[in-house]
mmCIF file of C-alpha atoms in Angstrom:
data_model
loop_
_atom_site.group_PDB
_atom_site.id
_atom_site.type_symbol
_atom_site.label_atom_id
_atom_site.label_comp_id
_atom_site.label_asym_id
_atom_site.label_seq_id
_atom_site.Cartn_x
_atom_site.Cartn_y
_atom_site.Cartn_z
ATOM 1 C CA ASP A 15 175.369 46.808 23.710
ATOM 2 C CA SER A 16 176.369 50.825 25.531
ATOM 3 C CA GLY A 17 179.943 50.219 25.011
ATOM 4 C CA VAL A 18 180.809 50.216 28.575
ATOM 5 C CA THR A 19 182.259 46.810 29.778
ATOM 6 C CA GLN A 20 183.061 45.565 32.632
ATOM 7 C CA THR A 21 185.203 42.416 33.966
ATOM 8 C CA PRO A 22 184.561 40.114 35.855
ATOM 9 C CA LYS A 23 181.377 38.642 34.840
ATOM 10 C CA HIS A 24 181.124 36.720 37.823
ATOM 11 C CA LEU A 25 183.168 36.366 40.734
ATOM 12 C CA ILE A 26 182.702 34.146 43.544
ATOM 13 C CA THR A 27 184.970 34.181 46.763
ATOM 14 C CA ALA A 28 185.065 33.982 50.424
ATOM 15 C CA THR A 29 184.460 36.290 53.635
ATOM 16 C CA GLY A 30 187.125 38.358 54.871
ATOM 17 C CA GLN A 31 188.571 38.322 51.415
ATOM 18 C CA ARG A 32 189.447 41.487 48.713
ATOM 19 C CA VAL A 33 188.317 41.624 45.042
ATOM 20 C CA THR A 34 189.075 44.289 42.698
ATOM 21 C CA LEU A 35 186.070 45.180 39.825
ATOM 22 C CA ARG A 36 187.419 46.683 36.487
ATOM 23 C CA CYS A 37 185.097 49.059 34.333
ATOM 24 C CA SER A 38 185.777 50.966 30.988
ATOM 25 C CA PRO A 39 183.715 53.558 30.090
ATOM 26 C CA ARG A 40 182.636 54.186 26.729
ATOM 27 C CA SER A 41 185.331 55.801 24.191
ATOM 28 C CA GLY A 42 185.466 59.840 24.847
ATOM 29 C CA ASP A 43 183.376 59.102 28.174
ATOM 30 C CA LEU A 44 185.300 60.762 30.969
ATOM 31 C CA SER A 45 182.713 60.091 34.030
ATOM 32 C CA VAL A 46 182.317 56.464 35.561
ATOM 33 C CA TYR A 47 180.238 55.872 38.334
ATOM 34 C CA TRP A 48 179.926 52.737 40.465
ATOM 35 C CA TYR A 49 176.270 51.188 41.996
ATOM 36 C CA GLN A 50 175.484 48.911 44.109
ATOM 37 C CA GLN A 51 172.305 46.043 43.303
ATOM 38 C CA SER A 52 171.055 44.155 45.921
ATOM 39 C CA LEU A 53 168.263 42.163 46.877
ATOM 40 C CA ASP A 54 167.478 44.323 50.096
ATOM 41 C CA GLN A 55 168.747 47.757 49.234
ATOM 42 C CA GLY A 56 167.909 48.092 45.346
ATOM 43 C CA LEU A 57 170.175 50.088 43.437
ATOM 44 C CA GLN A 58 172.466 52.330 45.558
ATOM 45 C CA PHE A 59 174.974 55.406 43.727
ATOM 46 C CA LEU A 60 178.059 54.008 45.520
ATOM 47 C CA ILE A 61 180.857 56.731 43.774
ATOM 48 C CA GLN A 62 181.761 59.187 40.621
ATOM 49 C CA TYR A 63 184.832 59.774 39.479
ATOM 50 C CA TYR A 64 185.535 62.140 36.270
ATOM 51 C CA ASN A 65 189.007 62.906 34.629
ATOM 52 C CA GLY A 66 190.979 60.524 37.217
ATOM 53 C CA GLU A 67 189.444 62.379 40.425
ATOM 54 C CA GLU A 68 186.631 61.475 42.713
ATOM 55 C CA ARG A 69 183.241 64.204 42.259
ATOM 56 C CA ALA A 70 180.350 62.535 44.553
ATOM 57 C CA LYS A 71 180.272 59.770 47.120
ATOM 58 C CA GLY A 72 177.089 57.908 47.677
ATOM 59 C CA ASN A 73 176.352 54.925 50.453
ATOM 60 C CA ILE A 74 179.964 53.583 49.754
ATOM 61 C CA LEU A 75 181.177 51.762 52.391
ATOM 62 C CA GLU A 76 184.874 52.602 54.048
ATOM 63 C CA ARG A 77 185.627 49.062 53.132
ATOM 64 C CA PHE A 78 185.403 49.969 49.720
ATOM 65 C CA SER A 79 187.288 52.414 47.807
ATOM 66 C CA ALA A 80 187.497 53.129 44.129
ATOM 67 C CA GLN A 81 189.947 54.454 41.513
ATOM 68 C CA GLN A 82 189.839 56.282 37.762
ATOM 69 C CA PHE A 83 193.243 55.985 36.135
ATOM 70 C CA PRO A 84 194.711 57.930 33.049
ATOM 71 C CA ASP A 85 193.223 55.854 30.181
ATOM 72 C CA LEU A 86 189.986 56.297 32.055
ATOM 73 C CA HIS A 87 189.246 53.052 33.340
ATOM 74 C CA SER A 88 187.864 52.396 36.621
ATOM 75 C CA GLU A 89 188.769 49.992 39.374
ATOM 76 C CA LEU A 90 186.008 49.546 41.956
ATOM 77 C CA ASN A 91 188.130 47.738 45.161
ATOM 78 C CA LEU A 92 185.993 46.096 47.986
ATOM 79 C CA SER A 93 187.833 44.869 51.202
ATOM 80 C CA SER A 94 187.263 42.489 54.435
ATOM 81 C CA LEU A 95 183.791 41.249 52.179
ATOM 82 C CA GLU A 96 181.038 40.281 54.339
ATOM 83 C CA LEU A 97 178.220 38.127 53.184
ATOM 84 C CA GLY A 98 175.867 40.881 52.836
ATOM 85 C CA ASP A 99 177.979 42.590 50.027
ATOM 86 C CA SER A 100 176.880 39.729 47.280
ATOM 87 C CA ALA A 101 175.434 41.908 44.977
ATOM 88 C CA LEU A 102 175.178 43.038 41.022
ATOM 89 C CA TYR A 103 177.641 45.888 40.572
ATOM 90 C CA PHE A 104 177.322 48.322 37.884
ATOM 91 C CA CYS A 105 179.381 50.781 36.555
ATOM 92 C CA ALA A 106 178.058 53.566 34.266
ATOM 93 C CA SER A 107 180.087 56.910 32.362
ATOM 94 C CA SER A 108 179.043 59.540 30.790
ATOM 95 C CA VAL A 109 180.413 61.790 28.550
ATOM 96 C CA LEU A 110 180.819 64.902 31.389
ATOM 97 C CA ALA A 111 180.638 64.886 35.064
ATOM 98 C CA GLY A 112 177.469 66.397 35.016
ATOM 99 C CA ASN A 113 176.097 64.955 31.783
ATOM 100 C CA ASN A 114 172.692 63.423 32.768
ATOM 101 C CA GLU A 115 172.909 60.703 30.383
ATOM 102 C CA GLN A 116 174.440 57.282 31.962
ATOM 103 C CA PHE A 117 175.444 54.177 29.881
ATOM 104 C CA PHE A 118 175.403 51.059 32.200
ATOM 105 C CA GLY A 119 178.025 48.214 31.860
ATOM 106 C CA PRO A 120 176.505 44.526 32.069
ATOM 107 C CA GLY A 121 177.406 44.407 35.499
ATOM 108 C CA THR A 122 179.661 42.309 37.689
ATOM 109 C CA ARG A 123 178.042 39.714 39.556
ATOM 110 C CA LEU A 124 179.621 39.054 43.283
ATOM 111 C CA THR A 125 178.758 36.168 45.691
ATOM 112 C CA VAL A 126 180.593 35.941 49.195
ATOM 113 C CA LEU A 127 180.606 32.945 50.566
ATOM 114 C CA ALA B 24 167.377 65.129 50.525
ATOM 115 C CA GLN B 25 165.877 63.395 47.277
ATOM 116 C CA ARG B 26 163.883 60.137 47.278
ATOM 117 C CA VAL B 27 162.082 58.310 44.619
ATOM 118 C CA THR B 28 159.662 56.115 45.597
ATOM 119 C CA GLN B 29 158.305 53.088 43.249
ATOM 120 C CA PRO B 30 154.830 52.070 45.168
ATOM 121 C CA GLU B 31 154.369 48.887 43.904
ATOM 122 C CA LYS B 32 156.994 46.058 44.029
ATOM 123 C CA LEU B 33 155.405 43.409 41.105
ATOM 124 C CA LEU B 34 152.878 44.309 38.557
ATOM 125 C CA SER B 35 150.758 41.848 36.467
ATOM 126 C CA VAL B 36 148.860 42.494 33.760
ATOM 127 C CA PHE B 37 147.534 40.473 30.306
ATOM 128 C CA LYS B 38 148.442 41.049 26.860
ATOM 129 C CA GLY B 39 147.183 43.812 25.147
ATOM 130 C CA ALA B 40 145.642 45.438 28.547
ATOM 131 C CA PRO B 41 147.019 48.990 29.631
ATOM 132 C CA VAL B 42 149.760 49.048 32.123
ATOM 133 C CA GLU B 43 150.990 52.457 34.380
ATOM 134 C CA LEU B 44 153.789 51.738 36.706
ATOM 135 C CA LYS B 45 153.786 54.628 39.321
ATOM 136 C CA CYS B 46 156.600 56.548 40.034
ATOM 137 C CA ASN B 47 156.430 59.630 42.998
ATOM 138 C CA TYR B 48 159.859 61.646 43.888
ATOM 139 C CA SER B 49 160.658 64.285 46.829
ATOM 140 C CA TYR B 50 163.145 66.915 45.396
ATOM 141 C CA SER B 51 163.849 70.392 46.147
ATOM 142 C CA GLY B 52 165.182 71.530 43.288
ATOM 143 C CA SER B 53 164.333 71.368 39.115
ATOM 144 C CA PRO B 54 164.107 67.575 38.551
ATOM 145 C CA GLU B 55 165.381 65.377 35.740
ATOM 146 C CA LEU B 56 163.807 61.860 35.633
ATOM 147 C CA PHE B 57 164.404 59.099 34.063
ATOM 148 C CA TRP B 58 162.758 55.710 33.292
ATOM 149 C CA TYR B 59 165.574 52.587 33.508
ATOM 150 C CA VAL B 60 164.440 48.891 31.881
ATOM 151 C CA GLN B 61 166.672 45.902 33.160
ATOM 152 C CA TYR B 62 165.582 42.381 31.609
ATOM 153 C CA SER B 63 166.395 39.651 33.085
ATOM 154 C CA ARG B 64 168.868 41.067 35.360
ATOM 155 C CA GLN B 65 171.128 42.279 32.382
ATOM 156 C CA ARG B 66 172.158 45.821 32.092
ATOM 157 C CA LEU B 67 170.295 48.546 32.935
ATOM 158 C CA GLN B 68 168.907 50.727 29.442
ATOM 159 C CA LEU B 69 167.347 54.137 29.634
ATOM 160 C CA LEU B 70 163.913 53.992 28.143
ATOM 161 C CA LEU B 71 162.777 57.593 28.804
ATOM 162 C CA ARG B 72 163.803 60.853 29.800
ATOM 163 C CA HIS B 73 161.098 63.431 30.503
ATOM 164 C CA ILE B 74 162.997 66.307 28.758
ATOM 165 C CA SER B 75 162.745 64.794 25.471
ATOM 166 C CA ARG B 76 159.163 63.839 25.771
ATOM 167 C CA GLU B 77 159.308 61.049 23.626
ATOM 168 C CA SER B 78 157.375 57.793 23.040
ATOM 169 C CA ILE B 79 159.915 54.968 23.262
ATOM 170 C CA LYS B 80 158.598 50.990 22.758
ATOM 171 C CA GLY B 81 154.761 52.665 23.364
ATOM 172 C CA PHE B 82 155.428 53.584 26.558
ATOM 173 C CA THR B 83 155.218 57.503 27.393
ATOM 174 C CA ALA B 84 155.932 59.120 30.958
ATOM 175 C CA ASP B 85 154.468 63.214 31.748
ATOM 176 C CA LEU B 86 156.398 64.822 34.369
ATOM 177 C CA ASN B 87 153.573 65.955 37.085
ATOM 178 C CA LYS B 88 155.252 68.611 39.183
ATOM 179 C CA GLY B 89 152.258 69.316 41.034
ATOM 180 C CA GLU B 90 151.826 65.676 41.969
ATOM 181 C CA THR B 91 155.574 65.073 41.722
ATOM 182 C CA SER B 92 154.564 62.786 39.540
ATOM 183 C CA PHE B 93 156.457 60.958 36.835
ATOM 184 C CA HIS B 94 154.478 57.855 35.705
ATOM 185 C CA LEU B 95 155.281 55.171 33.165
ATOM 186 C CA LYS B 96 152.570 54.310 30.881
ATOM 187 C CA LYS B 97 151.514 51.826 28.389
ATOM 188 C CA PRO B 98 147.996 51.098 26.577
ATOM 189 C CA PHE B 99 148.822 47.953 25.306
ATOM 190 C CA ALA B 100 151.262 45.889 27.101
ATOM 191 C CA GLN B 101 153.480 42.857 25.445
ATOM 192 C CA GLU B 102 154.704 39.846 26.773
ATOM 193 C CA GLU B 103 158.605 41.433 25.643
ATOM 194 C CA ASP B 104 157.204 44.502 27.911
ATOM 195 C CA SER B 105 158.155 42.032 31.033
ATOM 196 C CA ALA B 106 161.332 43.347 33.176
ATOM 197 C CA MET B 107 162.391 45.357 36.046
ATOM 198 C CA TYR B 108 161.863 48.940 35.532
ATOM 199 C CA TYR B 109 163.384 51.537 37.697
ATOM 200 C CA CYS B 110 162.599 55.257 37.796
ATOM 201 C CA ALA B 111 165.574 57.503 38.422
ATOM 202 C CA LEU B 112 165.903 61.305 39.629
ATOM 203 C CA PHE B 113 169.392 62.851 37.999
ATOM 204 C CA ARG B 114 170.717 65.328 40.543
ATOM 205 C CA PHE B 115 173.719 67.470 39.245
ATOM 206 C CA GLU B 116 175.434 69.681 41.971
ATOM 207 C CA THR B 117 179.166 71.192 41.755
ATOM 208 C CA SER B 118 180.329 68.371 44.449
ATOM 209 C CA GLY B 119 178.954 65.617 41.189
ATOM 210 C CA SER B 120 176.153 64.020 39.707
ATOM 211 C CA ARG B 121 174.455 60.859 40.361
ATOM 212 C CA LEU B 122 171.078 59.003 39.878
ATOM 213 C CA THR B 123 169.141 57.949 42.628
ATOM 214 C CA PHE B 124 166.564 55.222 42.216
ATOM 215 C CA GLY B 125 163.518 53.979 43.276
ATOM 216 C CA GLU B 126 163.027 50.432 44.131
ATOM 217 C CA GLY B 127 161.647 48.844 40.723
ATOM 218 C CA THR B 128 158.773 47.256 39.672
ATOM 219 C CA GLN B 129 158.811 44.160 38.459
ATOM 220 C CA LEU B 130 156.081 43.634 35.396
ATOM 221 C CA THR B 131 155.031 41.025 34.013
ATOM 222 C CA VAL B 132 152.729 40.868 30.977
ATOM 223 C CA ASN B 133 150.858 37.063 31.081
ATOM 224 C CA PRO B 134 149.758 35.835 27.421
#
């Protein structure tokens, strides 16, 4: 157990809908990362937050957004969902913004029907 | 731009045989490379990092800057090694940090 938690474990929804994925980092970790794992794209970095502020952006679609709250948990919001958004979404955390050791959560499996 | 390539999507070996999972990278800076393992679509777990030069579960990996490679090796594969293995390059800039992953290699160790 890495200490990173993600809810929900599974999410099934329809195209056009909006969902929110939640991540709680390890105690003491200030940085949160979101990754998407899909069969065709592999593991892709989406976005990083550090102590409440956005630090780095990867291949994140405009329909997606994220935020990190004062208690350091993070939420990834996915809107106008498409079939191709079906994937496993991982959250990871690290102590600092530039710390190279990232601890991954169990992921949220999103299925868009 | 940084890039990580794992040329083999699937690798199948017999128990007790040596195994090598290939990873090549391109990065203009000084690389920090990692191997992550994922069992049955579970969470990603850090297996190795090049700076520690340690051996975990019998696996080792050496960074070869000349060949820009970070291949993962184990002399005697075990059935429990069957998993998805990802090579990753860590990039840190003032604008933020991230891991760039290779496509992954699915290792199957047959009895």
